[in-house]
């Protein structure tokens, strides 16, 4: 898979490293010469020094061959313009960072559905850690209507029951258990033990109810 990332700041750099580790071919576009020189030595990727709103730079990055384009700068206007330009090249997946939530509607109106606000996402994750400290991990699913939650069973009401007795419901479904640390898709007869880790797909507005049910 091939991804073009515009913006070599902290978000773009971390994303590039993650995708490279996952086997992606990456081209990073950054207009700061100092950052370009630094990242060219740190990343196993093509680094182009230039403006991602310039079609010549986009074509130099072989944008027409990209499977993903990610606009990750901290400037919403630059991100929006680059996304509009990239749409004309038929890139299958266009994703943009937006710093001001008020600007999100503008991105959606031009057809950029994958709009991420890292600050809001991080704040929401921190809020979950503070209010539900026993939850091991949280992953937003879809457009935020549901979450995949990793948690450890603490409730006596759940411990000892079979999966079929409590899942699925209209609010959640148990999607994984971890016997001896190995991820396993649970069967109806799988017994849930106290202290065991599970993963649950839960509707966002049912989070508190489900967390209380499993963790007490």
PDB file of C-alpha atoms in Angstrom:
ATOM      1  CA  UNK A   1       0.000   0.000   0.000  1.00  0.00           C
ATOM      2  CA  UNK A   2       1.163   3.508  -0.790  1.00  0.00           C
ATOM      3  CA  UNK A   3       0.376   6.604   1.278  1.00  0.00           C
ATOM      4  CA  UNK A   4       1.265  10.249   0.776  1.00  0.00           C
ATOM      5  CA  UNK A   5       1.416  12.308   3.963  1.00  0.00           C
ATOM      6  CA  UNK A   6       1.440  16.103   3.859  1.00  0.00           C
ATOM      7  CA  UNK A   7       2.943  17.658   6.974  1.00  0.00           C
ATOM      8  CA  UNK A   8       6.077  16.528   8.750  1.00  0.00           C
ATOM      9  CA  UNK A   9       5.213  17.795  12.221  1.00  0.00           C
ATOM     10  CA  UNK A  10       4.743  15.519  15.211  1.00  0.00           C
ATOM     11  CA  UNK A  11       1.474  14.025  13.923  1.00  0.00           C
ATOM     12  CA  UNK A  12       2.704  13.400  10.385  1.00  0.00           C
ATOM     13  CA  UNK A  13       6.049  12.030  11.528  1.00  0.00           C
ATOM     14  CA  UNK A  14       4.519   9.579  14.016  1.00  0.00           C
ATOM     15  CA  UNK A  15       1.956   8.449  11.448  1.00  0.00           C
ATOM     16  CA  UNK A  16       4.687   7.877   8.867  1.00  0.00           C
ATOM     17  CA  UNK A  17       6.672   5.760  11.326  1.00  0.00           C
ATOM     18  CA  UNK A  18       3.619   3.674  12.225  1.00  0.00           C
ATOM     19  CA  UNK A  19       2.690   3.052   8.581  1.00  0.00           C
ATOM     20  CA  UNK A  20       6.258   2.199   7.601  1.00  0.00           C
ATOM     21  CA  UNK A  21       6.310  -0.387  10.405  1.00  0.00           C
ATOM     22  CA  UNK A  22       3.085  -1.798   8.941  1.00  0.00           C
ATOM     23  CA  UNK A  23       4.744  -2.232   5.552  1.00  0.00           C
ATOM     24  CA  UNK A  24       3.449   0.862   3.761  1.00  0.00           C
ATOM     25  CA  UNK A  25       5.442   2.749   1.147  1.00  0.00           C
ATOM     26  CA  UNK A  26       5.445   6.394   2.253  1.00  0.00           C
ATOM     27  CA  UNK A  27       6.107   9.763   0.679  1.00  0.00           C
ATOM     28  CA  UNK A  28       6.184  12.656   3.120  1.00  0.00           C
ATOM     29  CA  UNK A  29       5.652  16.233   1.885  1.00  0.00           C
ATOM     30  CA  UNK A  30       6.955  19.014   4.138  1.00  0.00           C
ATOM     31  CA  UNK A  31       7.654  22.676   3.316  1.00  0.00           C
ATOM     32  CA  UNK A  32      10.245  23.232   6.051  1.00  0.00           C
ATOM     33  CA  UNK A  33      13.721  22.520   4.714  1.00  0.00           C
ATOM     34  CA  UNK A  34      15.077  21.848   8.202  1.00  0.00           C
ATOM     35  CA  UNK A  35      12.363  19.259   8.925  1.00  0.00           C
ATOM     36  CA  UNK A  36      12.861  17.679   5.508  1.00  0.00           C
ATOM     37  CA  UNK A  37      16.573  17.202   6.113  1.00  0.00           C
ATOM     38  CA  UNK A  38      15.928  15.732   9.551  1.00  0.00           C
ATOM     39  CA  UNK A  39      13.174  13.368   8.436  1.00  0.00           C
ATOM     40  CA  UNK A  40      15.070  12.218   5.361  1.00  0.00           C
ATOM     41  CA  UNK A  41      17.683  10.751   7.705  1.00  0.00           C
ATOM     42  CA  UNK A  42      15.169   9.284  10.187  1.00  0.00           C
ATOM     43  CA  UNK A  43      12.542   7.740   7.912  1.00  0.00           C
ATOM     44  CA  UNK A  44      12.707   4.898   5.434  1.00  0.00           C
ATOM     45  CA  UNK A  45      10.575   6.998   3.103  1.00  0.00           C
ATOM     46  CA  UNK A  46      10.723   9.493   0.276  1.00  0.00           C
ATOM     47  CA  UNK A  47      10.743  13.040   1.677  1.00  0.00           C
ATOM     48  CA  UNK A  48       9.810  15.885  -0.661  1.00  0.00           C
ATOM     49  CA  UNK A  49      10.478  19.454   0.402  1.00  0.00           C
ATOM     50  CA  UNK A  50       7.627  21.563  -0.939  1.00  0.00           C
ATOM     51  CA  UNK A  51       4.039  22.706  -0.550  1.00  0.00           C
ATOM     52  CA  UNK A  52       1.326  20.059  -0.663  1.00  0.00           C
ATOM     53  CA  UNK A  53      -1.073  22.549  -2.217  1.00  0.00           C
ATOM     54  CA  UNK A  54       1.148  22.691  -5.324  1.00  0.00           C
ATOM     55  CA  UNK A  55       0.013  20.225  -7.995  1.00  0.00           C
ATOM     56  CA  UNK A  56       3.597  19.840  -9.245  1.00  0.00           C
ATOM     57  CA  UNK A  57       4.669  18.673  -5.787  1.00  0.00           C
ATOM     58  CA  UNK A  58       1.705  16.294  -5.570  1.00  0.00           C
ATOM     59  CA  UNK A  59       2.560  14.835  -8.965  1.00  0.00           C
ATOM     60  CA  UNK A  60       6.210  14.511  -7.948  1.00  0.00           C
ATOM     61  CA  UNK A  61       4.899  12.372  -5.076  1.00  0.00           C
ATOM     62  CA  UNK A  62       3.027  10.192  -7.629  1.00  0.00           C
ATOM     63  CA  UNK A  63      -0.260  11.118  -6.021  1.00  0.00           C
ATOM     64  CA  UNK A  64      -2.232   9.346  -8.747  1.00  0.00           C
ATOM     65  CA  UNK A  65      -0.766   6.039  -7.513  1.00  0.00           C
ATOM     66  CA  UNK A  66      -1.540   6.635  -3.840  1.00  0.00           C
ATOM     67  CA  UNK A  67      -4.003   4.485  -1.921  1.00  0.00           C
ATOM     68  CA  UNK A  68      -4.173   7.087   0.864  1.00  0.00           C
ATOM     69  CA  UNK A  69      -3.571  10.808   1.193  1.00  0.00           C
ATOM     70  CA  UNK A  70      -3.314  12.258   4.688  1.00  0.00           C
ATOM     71  CA  UNK A  71      -3.211  16.011   5.310  1.00  0.00           C
ATOM     72  CA  UNK A  72      -1.679  16.315   8.770  1.00  0.00           C
ATOM     73  CA  UNK A  73      -0.477  19.912   9.061  1.00  0.00           C
ATOM     74  CA  UNK A  74      -1.757  22.171  11.842  1.00  0.00           C
ATOM     75  CA  UNK A  75      -3.261  24.584   9.280  1.00  0.00           C
ATOM     76  CA  UNK A  76      -6.872  23.730   8.443  1.00  0.00           C
ATOM     77  CA  UNK A  77      -6.965  25.930   5.337  1.00  0.00           C
ATOM     78  CA  UNK A  78      -3.869  24.257   3.874  1.00  0.00           C
ATOM     79  CA  UNK A  79      -5.236  20.813   4.678  1.00  0.00           C
ATOM     80  CA  UNK A  80      -8.585  21.601   3.068  1.00  0.00           C
ATOM     81  CA  UNK A  81      -7.044  22.971  -0.131  1.00  0.00           C
ATOM     82  CA  UNK A  82      -4.712  20.008  -0.510  1.00  0.00           C
ATOM     83  CA  UNK A  83      -7.591  17.562  -0.020  1.00  0.00           C
ATOM     84  CA  UNK A  84      -9.663  19.319  -2.689  1.00  0.00           C
ATOM     85  CA  UNK A  85      -6.741  19.127  -5.124  1.00  0.00           C
ATOM     86  CA  UNK A  86      -6.064  15.471  -4.346  1.00  0.00           C
ATOM     87  CA  UNK A  87      -9.702  14.505  -4.996  1.00  0.00           C
ATOM     88  CA  UNK A  88      -9.176  15.260  -8.694  1.00  0.00           C
ATOM     89  CA  UNK A  89      -6.513  12.533  -8.850  1.00  0.00           C
ATOM     90  CA  UNK A  90      -8.936   9.830  -7.736  1.00  0.00           C
ATOM     91  CA  UNK A  91      -7.136   8.833  -4.551  1.00  0.00           C
ATOM     92  CA  UNK A  92      -9.384   6.192  -2.903  1.00  0.00           C
ATOM     93  CA  UNK A  93      -8.971   7.376   0.688  1.00  0.00           C
ATOM     94  CA  UNK A  94      -8.416  10.990   1.738  1.00  0.00           C
ATOM     95  CA  UNK A  95      -7.979  11.763   5.433  1.00  0.00           C
ATOM     96  CA  UNK A  96      -7.421  15.141   7.024  1.00  0.00           C
ATOM     97  CA  UNK A  97      -6.475  16.548  10.377  1.00  0.00           C
ATOM     98  CA  UNK A  98      -8.593  19.500  11.524  1.00  0.00           C
ATOM     99  CA  UNK A  99      -7.470  21.672  14.418  1.00  0.00           C
ATOM    100  CA  UNK A 100     -10.648  23.741  14.777  1.00  0.00           C
ATOM    101  CA  UNK A 101     -13.813  21.609  15.193  1.00  0.00           C
ATOM    102  CA  UNK A 102     -15.822  24.473  13.641  1.00  0.00           C
ATOM    103  CA  UNK A 103     -14.065  23.768  10.340  1.00  0.00           C
ATOM    104  CA  UNK A 104     -15.095  20.131  10.178  1.00  0.00           C
ATOM    105  CA  UNK A 105     -18.291  20.896   8.264  1.00  0.00           C
ATOM    106  CA  UNK A 106     -16.308  22.552   5.463  1.00  0.00           C
ATOM    107  CA  UNK A 107     -14.287  19.365   4.959  1.00  0.00           C
ATOM    108  CA  UNK A 108     -17.417  17.221   4.904  1.00  0.00           C
ATOM    109  CA  UNK A 109     -19.106  19.511   2.368  1.00  0.00           C
ATOM    110  CA  UNK A 110     -16.307  18.975  -0.142  1.00  0.00           C
ATOM    111  CA  UNK A 111     -16.504  15.214   0.337  1.00  0.00           C
ATOM    112  CA  UNK A 112     -13.727  14.564   2.862  1.00  0.00           C
ATOM    113  CA  UNK A 113     -15.487  12.215   5.268  1.00  0.00           C
ATOM    114  CA  UNK A 114     -12.437  11.109   7.245  1.00  0.00           C
ATOM    115  CA  UNK A 115     -11.761  14.198   9.341  1.00  0.00           C
ATOM    116  CA  UNK A 116      -9.806  13.788  12.572  1.00  0.00           C
ATOM    117  CA  UNK A 117      -9.272  16.265  15.390  1.00  0.00           C
ATOM    118  CA  UNK A 118      -6.317  14.853  17.390  1.00  0.00           C
ATOM    119  CA  UNK A 119      -6.863  17.266  20.260  1.00  0.00           C
ATOM    120  CA  UNK A 120     -10.512  16.304  20.722  1.00  0.00           C
ATOM    121  CA  UNK A 121      -9.721  12.610  20.318  1.00  0.00           C
ATOM    122  CA  UNK A 122      -6.948  12.781  22.901  1.00  0.00           C
ATOM    123  CA  UNK A 123      -9.135  14.726  25.322  1.00  0.00           C
ATOM    124  CA  UNK A 124     -11.911  12.173  24.998  1.00  0.00           C
ATOM    125  CA  UNK A 125      -9.493   9.326  25.618  1.00  0.00           C
ATOM    126  CA  UNK A 126      -8.076  11.058  28.704  1.00  0.00           C
ATOM    127  CA  UNK A 127     -11.593  11.655  30.001  1.00  0.00           C
ATOM    128  CA  UNK A 128     -12.317   7.914  29.725  1.00  0.00           C
ATOM    129  CA  UNK A 129      -9.100   7.071  31.587  1.00  0.00           C
ATOM    130  CA  UNK A 130     -10.034   9.456  34.394  1.00  0.00           C
ATOM    131  CA  UNK A 131     -13.687   8.460  34.713  1.00  0.00           C
ATOM    132  CA  UNK A 132     -13.186   4.727  34.055  1.00  0.00           C
ATOM    133  CA  UNK A 133      -9.681   3.853  35.289  1.00  0.00           C
ATOM    134  CA  UNK A 134     -10.268   0.096  35.109  1.00  0.00           C
ATOM    135  CA  UNK A 135     -10.820   0.125  31.351  1.00  0.00           C
ATOM    136  CA  UNK A 136      -7.651  -1.129  29.684  1.00  0.00           C
ATOM    137  CA  UNK A 137      -8.141   0.435  26.251  1.00  0.00           C
ATOM    138  CA  UNK A 138     -10.681   2.205  24.075  1.00  0.00           C
ATOM    139  CA  UNK A 139     -10.934   2.380  20.283  1.00  0.00           C
ATOM    140  CA  UNK A 140     -13.442   4.543  18.418  1.00  0.00           C
ATOM    141  CA  UNK A 141     -15.411   2.571  15.834  1.00  0.00           C
ATOM    142  CA  UNK A 142     -17.104   3.933  12.744  1.00  0.00           C
ATOM    143  CA  UNK A 143     -17.788   7.648  13.196  1.00  0.00           C
ATOM    144  CA  UNK A 144     -17.759   7.496  16.953  1.00  0.00           C
ATOM    145  CA  UNK A 145     -21.161   5.804  17.349  1.00  0.00           C
ATOM    146  CA  UNK A 146     -19.547   2.791  18.987  1.00  0.00           C
ATOM    147  CA  UNK A 147     -16.337   1.830  20.742  1.00  0.00           C
ATOM    148  CA  UNK A 148     -14.331  -1.325  21.155  1.00  0.00           C
ATOM    149  CA  UNK A 149     -13.471  -1.590  24.825  1.00  0.00           C
ATOM    150  CA  UNK A 150     -10.857  -3.799  26.444  1.00  0.00           C
ATOM    151  CA  UNK A 151     -11.669  -4.447  30.080  1.00  0.00           C
ATOM    152  CA  UNK A 152     -11.066  -6.898  32.900  1.00  0.00           C
ATOM    153  CA  UNK A 153     -14.089  -8.668  34.392  1.00  0.00           C
ATOM    154  CA  UNK A 154     -14.571  -7.723  38.040  1.00  0.00           C
ATOM    155  CA  UNK A 155     -18.311  -8.114  38.551  1.00  0.00           C
ATOM    156  CA  UNK A 156     -19.571 -11.205  40.357  1.00  0.00           C
ATOM    157  CA  UNK A 157     -22.793 -10.947  38.335  1.00  0.00           C
ATOM    158  CA  UNK A 158     -20.893 -11.729  35.130  1.00  0.00           C
ATOM    159  CA  UNK A 159     -18.125 -14.041  36.356  1.00  0.00           C
ATOM    160  CA  UNK A 160     -18.930 -17.724  35.794  1.00  0.00           C
ATOM    161  CA  UNK A 161     -21.556 -17.082  33.118  1.00  0.00           C
ATOM    162  CA  UNK A 162     -21.447 -18.295  29.525  1.00  0.00           C
ATOM    163  CA  UNK A 163     -21.132 -15.771  26.711  1.00  0.00           C
ATOM    164  CA  UNK A 164     -24.496 -16.905  25.326  1.00  0.00           C
ATOM    165  CA  UNK A 165     -26.175 -15.902  28.593  1.00  0.00           C
ATOM    166  CA  UNK A 166     -25.230 -12.238  28.350  1.00  0.00           C
ATOM    167  CA  UNK A 167     -24.160 -11.491  24.745  1.00  0.00           C
ATOM    168  CA  UNK A 168     -25.129 -10.162  22.285  1.00  0.00           C
ATOM    169  CA  UNK A 169     -27.659  -7.520  23.262  1.00  0.00           C
ATOM    170  CA  UNK A 170     -28.926  -4.353  21.601  1.00  0.00           C
ATOM    171  CA  UNK A 171     -26.207  -2.404  23.447  1.00  0.00           C
ATOM    172  CA  UNK A 172     -23.090  -4.560  23.079  1.00  0.00           C
ATOM    173  CA  UNK A 173     -21.486  -7.773  21.891  1.00  0.00           C
ATOM    174  CA  UNK A 174     -18.475  -9.598  23.321  1.00  0.00           C
ATOM    175  CA  UNK A 175     -16.050  -9.946  20.413  1.00  0.00           C
ATOM    176  CA  UNK A 176     -12.905 -11.421  21.991  1.00  0.00           C
ATOM    177  CA  UNK A 177     -11.533 -13.217  25.028  1.00  0.00           C
ATOM    178  CA  UNK A 178      -7.864 -13.767  25.889  1.00  0.00           C
ATOM    179  CA  UNK A 179      -7.239 -17.230  27.405  1.00  0.00           C
ATOM    180  CA  UNK A 180      -3.543 -17.489  28.321  1.00  0.00           C
ATOM    181  CA  UNK A 181      -3.010 -14.135  26.627  1.00  0.00           C
ATOM    182  CA  UNK A 182      -4.125 -15.317  23.180  1.00  0.00           C
ATOM    183  CA  UNK A 183      -6.929 -13.477  21.375  1.00  0.00           C
ATOM    184  CA  UNK A 184      -9.840 -15.833  20.775  1.00  0.00           C
ATOM    185  CA  UNK A 185     -13.264 -15.300  19.210  1.00  0.00           C
ATOM    186  CA  UNK A 186     -15.612 -16.505  21.964  1.00  0.00           C
ATOM    187  CA  UNK A 187     -18.069 -19.324  21.409  1.00  0.00           C
ATOM    188  CA  UNK A 188     -21.540 -19.307  22.992  1.00  0.00           C
ATOM    189  CA  UNK A 189     -20.377 -21.817  25.608  1.00  0.00           C
ATOM    190  CA  UNK A 190     -17.242 -19.848  26.551  1.00  0.00           C
ATOM    191  CA  UNK A 191     -17.263 -19.159  30.299  1.00  0.00           C
ATOM    192  CA  UNK A 192     -16.273 -15.701  31.534  1.00  0.00           C
ATOM    193  CA  UNK A 193     -14.019 -15.739  34.559  1.00  0.00           C
ATOM    194  CA  UNK A 194     -13.326 -12.996  37.075  1.00  0.00           C
ATOM    195  CA  UNK A 195     -10.042 -11.249  36.296  1.00  0.00           C
ATOM    196  CA  UNK A 196     -10.160 -12.246  32.632  1.00  0.00           C
ATOM    197  CA  UNK A 197      -9.669  -9.672  29.879  1.00  0.00           C
ATOM    198  CA  UNK A 198     -12.372  -9.295  27.201  1.00  0.00           C
ATOM    199  CA  UNK A 199     -13.080  -6.997  24.258  1.00  0.00           C
ATOM    200  CA  UNK A 200     -16.568  -5.602  23.766  1.00  0.00           C
ATOM    201  CA  UNK A 201     -18.118  -3.643  20.902  1.00  0.00           C
ATOM    202  CA  UNK A 202     -20.490  -1.248  22.652  1.00  0.00           C
ATOM    203  CA  UNK A 203     -22.740   1.580  21.565  1.00  0.00           C
ATOM    204  CA  UNK A 204     -21.332   4.880  22.710  1.00  0.00           C
ATOM    205  CA  UNK A 205     -24.343   5.900  24.784  1.00  0.00           C
ATOM    206  CA  UNK A 206     -24.317   2.533  26.586  1.00  0.00           C
ATOM    207  CA  UNK A 207     -20.692   2.731  27.739  1.00  0.00           C
ATOM    208  CA  UNK A 208     -21.400   3.525  31.396  1.00  0.00           C
ATOM    209  CA  UNK A 209     -24.050   0.832  31.730  1.00  0.00           C
ATOM    210  CA  UNK A 210     -21.869  -1.844  30.160  1.00  0.00           C
ATOM    211  CA  UNK A 211     -18.766  -0.836  32.139  1.00  0.00           C
ATOM    212  CA  UNK A 212     -20.750  -1.060  35.377  1.00  0.00           C
ATOM    213  CA  UNK A 213     -22.152  -4.439  34.387  1.00  0.00           C
ATOM    214  CA  UNK A 214     -18.762  -6.038  33.765  1.00  0.00           C
ATOM    215  CA  UNK A 215     -16.600  -4.179  36.271  1.00  0.00           C
ATOM    216  CA  UNK A 216     -19.088  -3.454  39.023  1.00  0.00           C
TER     217      UNK A 216
END
